[in-house]
């Protein structure tokens, strides 16, 4: 079980990608109560956050964060995210996932697929016999 | 405002723009529509988008490899891809009409044009690793009338809870 209450605020630290393993280990040892956010190499991921974030996606992230915290015992765990998502994940950790879920429940309804977006979708590709 | 507060504010703002299934929504057409209807339309649009993208990728794969396929396999794959292309365009047209009117339709009626061809294509796409089994299962579930209540994330192209 987690050593800290699930959903409570945490101390997130973004682990610099330039750090060697020894440097990372030193940073972890010096911050036993922190949770580490590892950012994936920039070349492999999109650089901009998605503009149409939706509730289910964020709930999935919260599930993942809670799962990592639970299985890692709440401290010195690592979450691997893309650079675009790192600030959001750090914000969620600062706030605590429980509070974030409450905010999510109270969020007003929105429309992700506008009529213009639907009409801009391309026609399906046509195979040749 | 300190850095932490800015983080929290940014998060709150990002949460505010996210969808929710309660209350009315003023949509891009100007109509005020129940949130559950808008969410259903969004989910169907997500699914059609995902199937269309994987279909486009599979058509490219088919075109690149069809010369080496045996005739029966080639004919079968062509039939599946062609039927689904017709179905996807028909479903998209129905979805646009549903969006414009916000009444008289459901995910089942919108997806009916791909009902016959999608399952076979989904199996092909999973085998070609264009979709995960979890993604295919979400679409098959929707085609079978099971609402996407568990959550489907088109941004990461994964069903919620998928490995």
PDB file of C-alpha atoms in Angstrom:
ATOM      1  CA  UNK A   1       0.000   0.000   0.000  1.00  0.00           C
ATOM      2  CA  UNK A   2       0.975   3.585  -0.483  1.00  0.00           C
ATOM      3  CA  UNK A   3       2.878   5.159   2.411  1.00  0.00           C
ATOM      4  CA  UNK A   4       0.920   8.371   1.879  1.00  0.00           C
ATOM      5  CA  UNK A   5      -2.813   8.874   1.451  1.00  0.00           C
ATOM      6  CA  UNK A   6      -3.791   8.274  -2.158  1.00  0.00           C
ATOM      7  CA  UNK A   7      -4.648  11.477  -3.969  1.00  0.00           C
ATOM      8  CA  UNK A   8      -2.825  13.809  -1.596  1.00  0.00           C
ATOM      9  CA  UNK A   9      -0.469  16.520  -2.876  1.00  0.00           C
ATOM     10  CA  UNK A  10       3.070  15.403  -3.703  1.00  0.00           C
ATOM     11  CA  UNK A  11       6.415  17.007  -4.402  1.00  0.00           C
ATOM     12  CA  UNK A  12       7.139  16.517  -8.094  1.00  0.00           C
ATOM     13  CA  UNK A  13      10.631  16.927  -9.524  1.00  0.00           C
ATOM     14  CA  UNK A  14      11.272  16.870 -13.251  1.00  0.00           C
ATOM     15  CA  UNK A  15      14.345  14.705 -13.734  1.00  0.00           C
ATOM     16  CA  UNK A  16      16.562  16.355 -16.360  1.00  0.00           C
ATOM     17  CA  UNK A  17      17.158  14.088 -19.336  1.00  0.00           C
ATOM     18  CA  UNK A  18      20.815  15.137 -19.390  1.00  0.00           C
ATOM     19  CA  UNK A  19      21.409  13.558 -15.967  1.00  0.00           C
ATOM     20  CA  UNK A  20      23.492  10.426 -15.810  1.00  0.00           C
ATOM     21  CA  UNK A  21      22.198   7.461 -13.839  1.00  0.00           C
ATOM     22  CA  UNK A  22      24.564   8.345 -10.994  1.00  0.00           C
ATOM     23  CA  UNK A  23      23.293  11.924 -10.933  1.00  0.00           C
ATOM     24  CA  UNK A  24      19.704  10.717 -10.999  1.00  0.00           C
ATOM     25  CA  UNK A  25      20.372   8.308  -8.141  1.00  0.00           C
ATOM     26  CA  UNK A  26      21.940  11.113  -6.119  1.00  0.00           C
ATOM     27  CA  UNK A  27      18.945  13.364  -6.741  1.00  0.00           C
ATOM     28  CA  UNK A  28      16.561  10.583  -5.752  1.00  0.00           C
ATOM     29  CA  UNK A  29      18.498   9.793  -2.597  1.00  0.00           C
ATOM     30  CA  UNK A  30      18.443  13.449  -1.586  1.00  0.00           C
ATOM     31  CA  UNK A  31      14.685  13.703  -2.117  1.00  0.00           C
ATOM     32  CA  UNK A  32      13.137  10.564  -0.673  1.00  0.00           C
ATOM     33  CA  UNK A  33       9.656  12.094  -0.448  1.00  0.00           C
ATOM     34  CA  UNK A  34       9.517  13.314  -4.024  1.00  0.00           C
ATOM     35  CA  UNK A  35       7.947  11.774  -7.074  1.00  0.00           C
ATOM     36  CA  UNK A  36      10.037  12.073 -10.211  1.00  0.00           C
ATOM     37  CA  UNK A  37       8.720  13.087 -13.596  1.00  0.00           C
ATOM     38  CA  UNK A  38      10.883  11.744 -16.402  1.00  0.00           C
ATOM     39  CA  UNK A  39      10.517  13.519 -19.717  1.00  0.00           C
ATOM     40  CA  UNK A  40      10.855  11.401 -22.838  1.00  0.00           C
ATOM     41  CA  UNK A  41      13.300  12.451 -25.579  1.00  0.00           C
ATOM     42  CA  UNK A  42      11.863  15.407 -27.467  1.00  0.00           C
ATOM     43  CA  UNK A  43      12.465  13.893 -30.859  1.00  0.00           C
ATOM     44  CA  UNK A  44       9.974  11.095 -30.276  1.00  0.00           C
ATOM     45  CA  UNK A  45       6.955  13.064 -29.156  1.00  0.00           C
ATOM     46  CA  UNK A  46       4.772  15.967 -30.175  1.00  0.00           C
ATOM     47  CA  UNK A  47       5.936  19.297 -28.803  1.00  0.00           C
ATOM     48  CA  UNK A  48       2.569  20.875 -28.226  1.00  0.00           C
ATOM     49  CA  UNK A  49      -0.062  19.743 -25.762  1.00  0.00           C
ATOM     50  CA  UNK A  50      -3.342  18.509 -27.235  1.00  0.00           C
ATOM     51  CA  UNK A  51      -5.852  21.340 -27.530  1.00  0.00           C
ATOM     52  CA  UNK A  52      -8.914  19.204 -26.995  1.00  0.00           C
ATOM     53  CA  UNK A  53      -8.049  17.555 -23.716  1.00  0.00           C
ATOM     54  CA  UNK A  54     -11.076  15.766 -22.432  1.00  0.00           C
ATOM     55  CA  UNK A  55     -12.294  14.347 -19.215  1.00  0.00           C
ATOM     56  CA  UNK A  56     -11.666  10.683 -19.907  1.00  0.00           C
ATOM     57  CA  UNK A  57      -8.087  11.372 -20.954  1.00  0.00           C
ATOM     58  CA  UNK A  58      -7.312  13.290 -17.774  1.00  0.00           C
ATOM     59  CA  UNK A  59      -9.050  10.665 -15.678  1.00  0.00           C
ATOM     60  CA  UNK A  60      -6.800   8.096 -17.325  1.00  0.00           C
ATOM     61  CA  UNK A  61      -3.725  10.102 -16.382  1.00  0.00           C
ATOM     62  CA  UNK A  62      -4.978  10.378 -12.816  1.00  0.00           C
ATOM     63  CA  UNK A  63      -5.506   6.610 -12.737  1.00  0.00           C
ATOM     64  CA  UNK A  64      -1.959   6.075 -13.968  1.00  0.00           C
ATOM     65  CA  UNK A  65      -0.497   8.507 -11.444  1.00  0.00           C
ATOM     66  CA  UNK A  66      -2.444   6.930  -8.582  1.00  0.00           C
ATOM     67  CA  UNK A  67      -1.387   3.478  -9.757  1.00  0.00           C
ATOM     68  CA  UNK A  68       2.290   4.404  -9.809  1.00  0.00           C
ATOM     69  CA  UNK A  69       2.072   6.039  -6.409  1.00  0.00           C
ATOM     70  CA  UNK A  70       0.277   3.024  -4.965  1.00  0.00           C
ATOM     71  CA  UNK A  71       2.674   0.423  -6.300  1.00  0.00           C
ATOM     72  CA  UNK A  72       5.803   2.463  -5.628  1.00  0.00           C
ATOM     73  CA  UNK A  73       4.850   3.215  -2.062  1.00  0.00           C
ATOM     74  CA  UNK A  74       4.246   6.908  -2.662  1.00  0.00           C
ATOM     75  CA  UNK A  75       7.789   8.195  -2.746  1.00  0.00           C
ATOM     76  CA  UNK A  76      10.752   8.117  -5.108  1.00  0.00           C
ATOM     77  CA  UNK A  77       8.493   6.806  -7.836  1.00  0.00           C
ATOM     78  CA  UNK A  78       8.835   7.872 -11.438  1.00  0.00           C
ATOM     79  CA  UNK A  79       6.314   8.956 -14.032  1.00  0.00           C
ATOM     80  CA  UNK A  80       7.468   9.090 -17.642  1.00  0.00           C
ATOM     81  CA  UNK A  81       5.745  11.720 -19.748  1.00  0.00           C
ATOM     82  CA  UNK A  82       6.250  13.730 -22.915  1.00  0.00           C
ATOM     83  CA  UNK A  83       7.639  17.272 -22.616  1.00  0.00           C
ATOM     84  CA  UNK A  84       4.253  18.734 -23.529  1.00  0.00           C
ATOM     85  CA  UNK A  85       2.489  16.895 -20.722  1.00  0.00           C
ATOM     86  CA  UNK A  86       5.137  17.383 -18.043  1.00  0.00           C
ATOM     87  CA  UNK A  87       3.776  20.739 -16.751  1.00  0.00           C
ATOM     88  CA  UNK A  88       0.267  19.291 -16.525  1.00  0.00           C
ATOM     89  CA  UNK A  89       1.426  16.205 -14.650  1.00  0.00           C
ATOM     90  CA  UNK A  90       3.518  18.346 -12.329  1.00  0.00           C
ATOM     91  CA  UNK A  91       0.460  20.514 -11.694  1.00  0.00           C
ATOM     92  CA  UNK A  92      -1.655  17.449 -10.944  1.00  0.00           C
ATOM     93  CA  UNK A  93       0.944  16.160  -8.484  1.00  0.00           C
ATOM     94  CA  UNK A  94       1.183  19.521  -6.732  1.00  0.00           C
ATOM     95  CA  UNK A  95      -2.568  19.695  -6.394  1.00  0.00           C
ATOM     96  CA  UNK A  96      -3.127  16.074  -5.465  1.00  0.00           C
ATOM     97  CA  UNK A  97      -5.096  13.729  -7.673  1.00  0.00           C
ATOM     98  CA  UNK A  98      -8.126  13.695  -5.363  1.00  0.00           C
ATOM     99  CA  UNK A  99      -8.628  17.446  -5.707  1.00  0.00           C
ATOM    100  CA  UNK A 100      -7.994  17.244  -9.446  1.00  0.00           C
ATOM    101  CA  UNK A 101     -10.737  14.623  -9.780  1.00  0.00           C
ATOM    102  CA  UNK A 102     -13.155  16.866  -7.916  1.00  0.00           C
ATOM    103  CA  UNK A 103     -12.353  19.760 -10.244  1.00  0.00           C
ATOM    104  CA  UNK A 104     -12.886  17.480 -13.175  1.00  0.00           C
ATOM    105  CA  UNK A 105     -16.316  16.441 -11.918  1.00  0.00           C
ATOM    106  CA  UNK A 106     -17.355  20.093 -11.632  1.00  0.00           C
ATOM    107  CA  UNK A 107     -16.016  21.084 -15.059  1.00  0.00           C
ATOM    108  CA  UNK A 108     -18.688  22.401 -17.407  1.00  0.00           C
ATOM    109  CA  UNK A 109     -19.662  20.363 -20.429  1.00  0.00           C
ATOM    110  CA  UNK A 110     -17.927  21.186 -23.701  1.00  0.00           C
ATOM    111  CA  UNK A 111     -17.990  20.157 -27.336  1.00  0.00           C
ATOM    112  CA  UNK A 112     -14.764  18.611 -28.643  1.00  0.00           C
ATOM    113  CA  UNK A 113     -15.847  17.937 -32.242  1.00  0.00           C
ATOM    114  CA  UNK A 114     -17.334  21.065 -33.741  1.00  0.00           C
ATOM    115  CA  UNK A 115     -19.335  21.007 -36.960  1.00  0.00           C
ATOM    116  CA  UNK A 116     -16.412  22.618 -38.795  1.00  0.00           C
ATOM    117  CA  UNK A 117     -14.041  19.923 -37.537  1.00  0.00           C
ATOM    118  CA  UNK A 118     -16.403  17.178 -38.654  1.00  0.00           C
ATOM    119  CA  UNK A 119     -16.788  18.740 -42.089  1.00  0.00           C
ATOM    120  CA  UNK A 120     -13.007  19.100 -42.401  1.00  0.00           C
ATOM    121  CA  UNK A 121     -12.431  15.391 -41.935  1.00  0.00           C
ATOM    122  CA  UNK A 122     -11.049  13.898 -45.170  1.00  0.00           C
ATOM    123  CA  UNK A 123     -12.936  11.328 -47.203  1.00  0.00           C
ATOM    124  CA  UNK A 124     -11.901   7.737 -46.625  1.00  0.00           C
ATOM    125  CA  UNK A 125      -8.988   6.429 -48.679  1.00  0.00           C
ATOM    126  CA  UNK A 126      -9.990   4.338 -51.701  1.00  0.00           C
ATOM    127  CA  UNK A 127      -8.071   1.152 -52.489  1.00  0.00           C
ATOM    128  CA  UNK A 128      -7.438   0.070 -56.063  1.00  0.00           C
ATOM    129  CA  UNK A 129      -8.387  -3.500 -57.037  1.00  0.00           C
TER     130      UNK A 129
ATOM    131  CA  UNK B   1       1.423  35.000  -7.991  1.00  0.00           C
ATOM    132  CA  UNK B   2       4.088  32.408  -7.213  1.00  0.00           C
ATOM    133  CA  UNK B   3       5.094  29.549  -9.456  1.00  0.00           C
ATOM    134  CA  UNK B   4       2.974  26.982  -7.663  1.00  0.00           C
ATOM    135  CA  UNK B   5      -0.116  29.170  -7.946  1.00  0.00           C
ATOM    136  CA  UNK B   6       0.493  29.628 -11.647  1.00  0.00           C
ATOM    137  CA  UNK B   7       0.698  25.864 -12.043  1.00  0.00           C
ATOM    138  CA  UNK B   8      -2.565  25.396 -10.215  1.00  0.00           C
ATOM    139  CA  UNK B   9      -4.255  28.170 -12.186  1.00  0.00           C
ATOM    140  CA  UNK B  10      -3.074  26.666 -15.465  1.00  0.00           C
ATOM    141  CA  UNK B  11      -4.381  23.293 -14.394  1.00  0.00           C
ATOM    142  CA  UNK B  12      -7.747  24.663 -13.365  1.00  0.00           C
ATOM    143  CA  UNK B  13      -8.069  26.458 -16.683  1.00  0.00           C
ATOM    144  CA  UNK B  14      -7.177  23.300 -18.547  1.00  0.00           C
ATOM    145  CA  UNK B  15      -9.719  21.324 -16.545  1.00  0.00           C
ATOM    146  CA  UNK B  16     -12.430  23.881 -17.230  1.00  0.00           C
ATOM    147  CA  UNK B  17     -12.223  23.303 -20.962  1.00  0.00           C
ATOM    148  CA  UNK B  18     -12.690  19.566 -20.635  1.00  0.00           C
ATOM    149  CA  UNK B  19     -15.864  17.697 -21.390  1.00  0.00           C
ATOM    150  CA  UNK B  20     -18.465  16.477 -18.958  1.00  0.00           C
ATOM    151  CA  UNK B  21     -21.730  14.623 -19.450  1.00  0.00           C
ATOM    152  CA  UNK B  22     -24.107  16.803 -17.448  1.00  0.00           C
ATOM    153  CA  UNK B  23     -26.057  19.940 -18.292  1.00  0.00           C
ATOM    154  CA  UNK B  24     -26.745  21.596 -21.627  1.00  0.00           C
ATOM    155  CA  UNK B  25     -24.054  22.635 -24.092  1.00  0.00           C
ATOM    156  CA  UNK B  26     -24.242  25.465 -26.610  1.00  0.00           C
ATOM    157  CA  UNK B  27     -22.625  23.805 -29.598  1.00  0.00           C
ATOM    158  CA  UNK B  28     -20.786  25.213 -32.587  1.00  0.00           C
ATOM    159  CA  UNK B  29     -24.072  25.212 -34.521  1.00  0.00           C
ATOM    160  CA  UNK B  30     -25.591  27.566 -31.951  1.00  0.00           C
ATOM    161  CA  UNK B  31     -28.016  24.928 -30.725  1.00  0.00           C
ATOM    162  CA  UNK B  32     -28.365  24.141 -27.029  1.00  0.00           C
ATOM    163  CA  UNK B  33     -27.977  20.388 -26.770  1.00  0.00           C
ATOM    164  CA  UNK B  34     -27.965  17.984 -23.815  1.00  0.00           C
ATOM    165  CA  UNK B  35     -24.384  17.247 -22.795  1.00  0.00           C
ATOM    166  CA  UNK B  36     -24.995  13.514 -23.082  1.00  0.00           C
ATOM    167  CA  UNK B  37     -25.877  13.972 -26.764  1.00  0.00           C
ATOM    168  CA  UNK B  38     -22.762  16.074 -27.384  1.00  0.00           C
ATOM    169  CA  UNK B  39     -20.644  13.476 -25.635  1.00  0.00           C
ATOM    170  CA  UNK B  40     -22.161  10.707 -27.760  1.00  0.00           C
ATOM    171  CA  UNK B  41     -21.450  12.729 -30.903  1.00  0.00           C
ATOM    172  CA  UNK B  42     -17.874  13.317 -29.746  1.00  0.00           C
ATOM    173  CA  UNK B  43     -17.352   9.636 -29.004  1.00  0.00           C
ATOM    174  CA  UNK B  44     -18.696   8.608 -32.407  1.00  0.00           C
ATOM    175  CA  UNK B  45     -16.502  11.246 -34.065  1.00  0.00           C
ATOM    176  CA  UNK B  46     -13.491   9.880 -32.150  1.00  0.00           C
ATOM    177  CA  UNK B  47     -14.222   6.368 -33.324  1.00  0.00           C
ATOM    178  CA  UNK B  48     -14.821   7.356 -36.948  1.00  0.00           C
ATOM    179  CA  UNK B  49     -11.618   9.400 -36.912  1.00  0.00           C
ATOM    180  CA  UNK B  50      -9.602   6.528 -35.501  1.00  0.00           C
ATOM    181  CA  UNK B  51     -11.057   3.953 -37.902  1.00  0.00           C
ATOM    182  CA  UNK B  52     -10.585   6.328 -40.857  1.00  0.00           C
ATOM    183  CA  UNK B  53      -6.936   6.931 -39.943  1.00  0.00           C
ATOM    184  CA  UNK B  54      -6.139   3.254 -39.484  1.00  0.00           C
ATOM    185  CA  UNK B  55      -8.061   2.483 -42.690  1.00  0.00           C
ATOM    186  CA  UNK B  56      -5.958   5.062 -44.566  1.00  0.00           C
ATOM    187  CA  UNK B  57      -2.794   3.449 -43.203  1.00  0.00           C
ATOM    188  CA  UNK B  58      -4.011  -0.021 -44.144  1.00  0.00           C
ATOM    189  CA  UNK B  59      -4.921   1.103 -47.663  1.00  0.00           C
ATOM    190  CA  UNK B  60      -1.334   2.342 -48.056  1.00  0.00           C
ATOM    191  CA  UNK B  61      -0.064  -0.998 -46.760  1.00  0.00           C
ATOM    192  CA  UNK B  62      -2.409  -2.854 -49.120  1.00  0.00           C
ATOM    193  CA  UNK B  63      -1.241  -0.816 -52.103  1.00  0.00           C
ATOM    194  CA  UNK B  64       2.396  -1.469 -51.208  1.00  0.00           C
ATOM    195  CA  UNK B  65       1.985  -5.214 -50.807  1.00  0.00           C
ATOM    196  CA  UNK B  66      -0.909  -6.268 -53.043  1.00  0.00           C
ATOM    197  CA  UNK B  67       1.403  -7.331 -55.875  1.00  0.00           C
ATOM    198  CA  UNK B  68       2.770 -10.114 -53.696  1.00  0.00           C
ATOM    199  CA  UNK B  69      -0.592 -11.246 -52.290  1.00  0.00           C
ATOM    200  CA  UNK B  70      -2.341 -14.324 -53.542  1.00  0.00           C
ATOM    201  CA  UNK B  71      -5.394 -13.372 -55.619  1.00  0.00           C
ATOM    202  CA  UNK B  72      -7.966 -14.525 -53.078  1.00  0.00           C
ATOM    203  CA  UNK B  73      -6.397 -12.574 -50.212  1.00  0.00           C
ATOM    204  CA  UNK B  74      -6.010  -9.511 -52.388  1.00  0.00           C
ATOM    205  CA  UNK B  75      -9.636  -9.653 -53.525  1.00  0.00           C
ATOM    206  CA  UNK B  76     -10.883 -10.136 -49.987  1.00  0.00           C
ATOM    207  CA  UNK B  77      -8.823  -7.264 -48.588  1.00  0.00           C
ATOM    208  CA  UNK B  78      -9.903  -4.993 -51.439  1.00  0.00           C
ATOM    209  CA  UNK B  79     -13.541  -5.810 -50.736  1.00  0.00           C
ATOM    210  CA  UNK B  80     -13.181  -5.103 -47.001  1.00  0.00           C
ATOM    211  CA  UNK B  81     -11.292  -1.836 -47.572  1.00  0.00           C
ATOM    212  CA  UNK B  82     -13.637  -0.628 -50.290  1.00  0.00           C
ATOM    213  CA  UNK B  83     -16.783  -1.473 -48.330  1.00  0.00           C
ATOM    214  CA  UNK B  84     -15.414   0.275 -45.270  1.00  0.00           C
ATOM    215  CA  UNK B  85     -14.429   3.362 -47.277  1.00  0.00           C
ATOM    216  CA  UNK B  86     -18.026   3.650 -48.480  1.00  0.00           C
ATOM    217  CA  UNK B  87     -19.318   3.048 -44.978  1.00  0.00           C
ATOM    218  CA  UNK B  88     -17.002   5.585 -43.359  1.00  0.00           C
ATOM    219  CA  UNK B  89     -18.081   8.322 -45.748  1.00  0.00           C
ATOM    220  CA  UNK B  90     -21.732   7.469 -45.223  1.00  0.00           C
ATOM    221  CA  UNK B  91     -21.336   7.450 -41.430  1.00  0.00           C
ATOM    222  CA  UNK B  92     -19.512  10.784 -41.512  1.00  0.00           C
ATOM    223  CA  UNK B  93     -22.334  12.316 -43.551  1.00  0.00           C
ATOM    224  CA  UNK B  94     -24.878  10.996 -41.056  1.00  0.00           C
ATOM    225  CA  UNK B  95     -22.831  12.362 -38.159  1.00  0.00           C
ATOM    226  CA  UNK B  96     -22.690  15.806 -39.758  1.00  0.00           C
ATOM    227  CA  UNK B  97     -26.458  15.730 -40.223  1.00  0.00           C
ATOM    228  CA  UNK B  98     -26.884  14.655 -36.586  1.00  0.00           C
ATOM    229  CA  UNK B  99     -24.614  17.500 -35.532  1.00  0.00           C
ATOM    230  CA  UNK B 100     -26.653  19.986 -37.531  1.00  0.00           C
ATOM    231  CA  UNK B 101     -29.997  18.787 -36.200  1.00  0.00           C
ATOM    232  CA  UNK B 102     -29.008  17.261 -32.822  1.00  0.00           C
ATOM    233  CA  UNK B 103     -32.058  15.006 -32.958  1.00  0.00           C
ATOM    234  CA  UNK B 104     -33.268  11.812 -34.547  1.00  0.00           C
ATOM    235  CA  UNK B 105     -30.078   9.789 -34.333  1.00  0.00           C
ATOM    236  CA  UNK B 106     -27.907   7.742 -32.006  1.00  0.00           C
ATOM    237  CA  UNK B 107     -24.436   6.207 -32.177  1.00  0.00           C
ATOM    238  CA  UNK B 108     -26.071   3.042 -33.509  1.00  0.00           C
ATOM    239  CA  UNK B 109     -27.734   4.780 -36.443  1.00  0.00           C
ATOM    240  CA  UNK B 110     -24.615   6.774 -37.296  1.00  0.00           C
ATOM    241  CA  UNK B 111     -22.376   3.726 -37.295  1.00  0.00           C
ATOM    242  CA  UNK B 112     -24.810   1.462 -39.150  1.00  0.00           C
ATOM    243  CA  UNK B 113     -23.055   1.971 -42.538  1.00  0.00           C
ATOM    244  CA  UNK B 114     -19.832   0.467 -41.161  1.00  0.00           C
ATOM    245  CA  UNK B 115     -21.517  -2.261 -39.154  1.00  0.00           C
ATOM    246  CA  UNK B 116     -20.930  -4.990 -41.739  1.00  0.00           C
ATOM    247  CA  UNK B 117     -17.409  -4.113 -42.870  1.00  0.00           C
ATOM    248  CA  UNK B 118     -15.733  -2.730 -39.752  1.00  0.00           C
ATOM    249  CA  UNK B 119     -15.266  -5.959 -37.715  1.00  0.00           C
ATOM    250  CA  UNK B 120     -13.263  -7.697 -40.447  1.00  0.00           C
ATOM    251  CA  UNK B 121     -11.186  -4.570 -40.991  1.00  0.00           C
ATOM    252  CA  UNK B 122     -10.517  -4.184 -37.270  1.00  0.00           C
ATOM    253  CA  UNK B 123      -9.135  -7.726 -37.195  1.00  0.00           C
ATOM    254  CA  UNK B 124      -6.850  -6.894 -40.129  1.00  0.00           C
ATOM    255  CA  UNK B 125      -5.716  -3.669 -38.483  1.00  0.00           C
ATOM    256  CA  UNK B 126      -4.902  -5.418 -35.208  1.00  0.00           C
ATOM    257  CA  UNK B 127      -2.873  -8.062 -37.044  1.00  0.00           C
ATOM    258  CA  UNK B 128      -1.013  -5.291 -38.884  1.00  0.00           C
ATOM    259  CA  UNK B 129      -0.419  -3.538 -35.532  1.00  0.00           C
ATOM    260  CA  UNK B 130      -2.199  -0.404 -36.703  1.00  0.00           C
ATOM    261  CA  UNK B 131      -4.613  -0.738 -33.800  1.00  0.00           C
ATOM    262  CA  UNK B 132      -4.372  -2.454 -30.451  1.00  0.00           C
ATOM    263  CA  UNK B 133      -6.809  -5.181 -29.534  1.00  0.00           C
ATOM    264  CA  UNK B 134      -8.200  -2.820 -26.878  1.00  0.00           C
ATOM    265  CA  UNK B 135      -8.908  -0.155 -29.487  1.00  0.00           C
ATOM    266  CA  UNK B 136     -10.597  -2.669 -31.760  1.00  0.00           C
ATOM    267  CA  UNK B 137     -12.667  -3.931 -28.849  1.00  0.00           C
ATOM    268  CA  UNK B 138     -13.885  -0.402 -28.060  1.00  0.00           C
ATOM    269  CA  UNK B 139     -15.076   0.061 -31.626  1.00  0.00           C
ATOM    270  CA  UNK B 140     -16.667  -3.395 -31.753  1.00  0.00           C
ATOM    271  CA  UNK B 141     -18.398  -2.661 -28.470  1.00  0.00           C
ATOM    272  CA  UNK B 142     -19.801   0.583 -29.827  1.00  0.00           C
ATOM    273  CA  UNK B 143     -20.973  -1.195 -32.974  1.00  0.00           C
ATOM    274  CA  UNK B 144     -22.705  -3.733 -30.751  1.00  0.00           C
ATOM    275  CA  UNK B 145     -24.510  -0.933 -28.942  1.00  0.00           C
ATOM    276  CA  UNK B 146     -22.283  -0.715 -25.894  1.00  0.00           C
ATOM    277  CA  UNK B 147     -21.726   2.967 -24.985  1.00  0.00           C
ATOM    278  CA  UNK B 148     -18.140   4.168 -24.633  1.00  0.00           C
ATOM    279  CA  UNK B 149     -18.618   4.916 -20.976  1.00  0.00           C
ATOM    280  CA  UNK B 150     -15.284   3.472 -19.955  1.00  0.00           C
ATOM    281  CA  UNK B 151     -13.561   6.293 -21.813  1.00  0.00           C
ATOM    282  CA  UNK B 152     -11.772   6.353 -25.089  1.00  0.00           C
ATOM    283  CA  UNK B 153      -8.734   8.526 -25.617  1.00  0.00           C
ATOM    284  CA  UNK B 154      -8.250   9.385 -29.254  1.00  0.00           C
ATOM    285  CA  UNK B 155      -5.325  11.631 -28.401  1.00  0.00           C
ATOM    286  CA  UNK B 156      -3.209   8.731 -27.280  1.00  0.00           C
ATOM    287  CA  UNK B 157      -5.187   6.353 -29.491  1.00  0.00           C
ATOM    288  CA  UNK B 158      -5.898   4.064 -26.591  1.00  0.00           C
ATOM    289  CA  UNK B 159      -8.876   2.720 -24.786  1.00  0.00           C
ATOM    290  CA  UNK B 160      -8.845   3.646 -21.140  1.00  0.00           C
ATOM    291  CA  UNK B 161      -7.180   0.895 -19.163  1.00  0.00           C
ATOM    292  CA  UNK B 162      -5.433  -0.505 -22.199  1.00  0.00           C
ATOM    293  CA  UNK B 163      -1.872  -1.722 -21.781  1.00  0.00           C
TER     294      UNK B 163
END
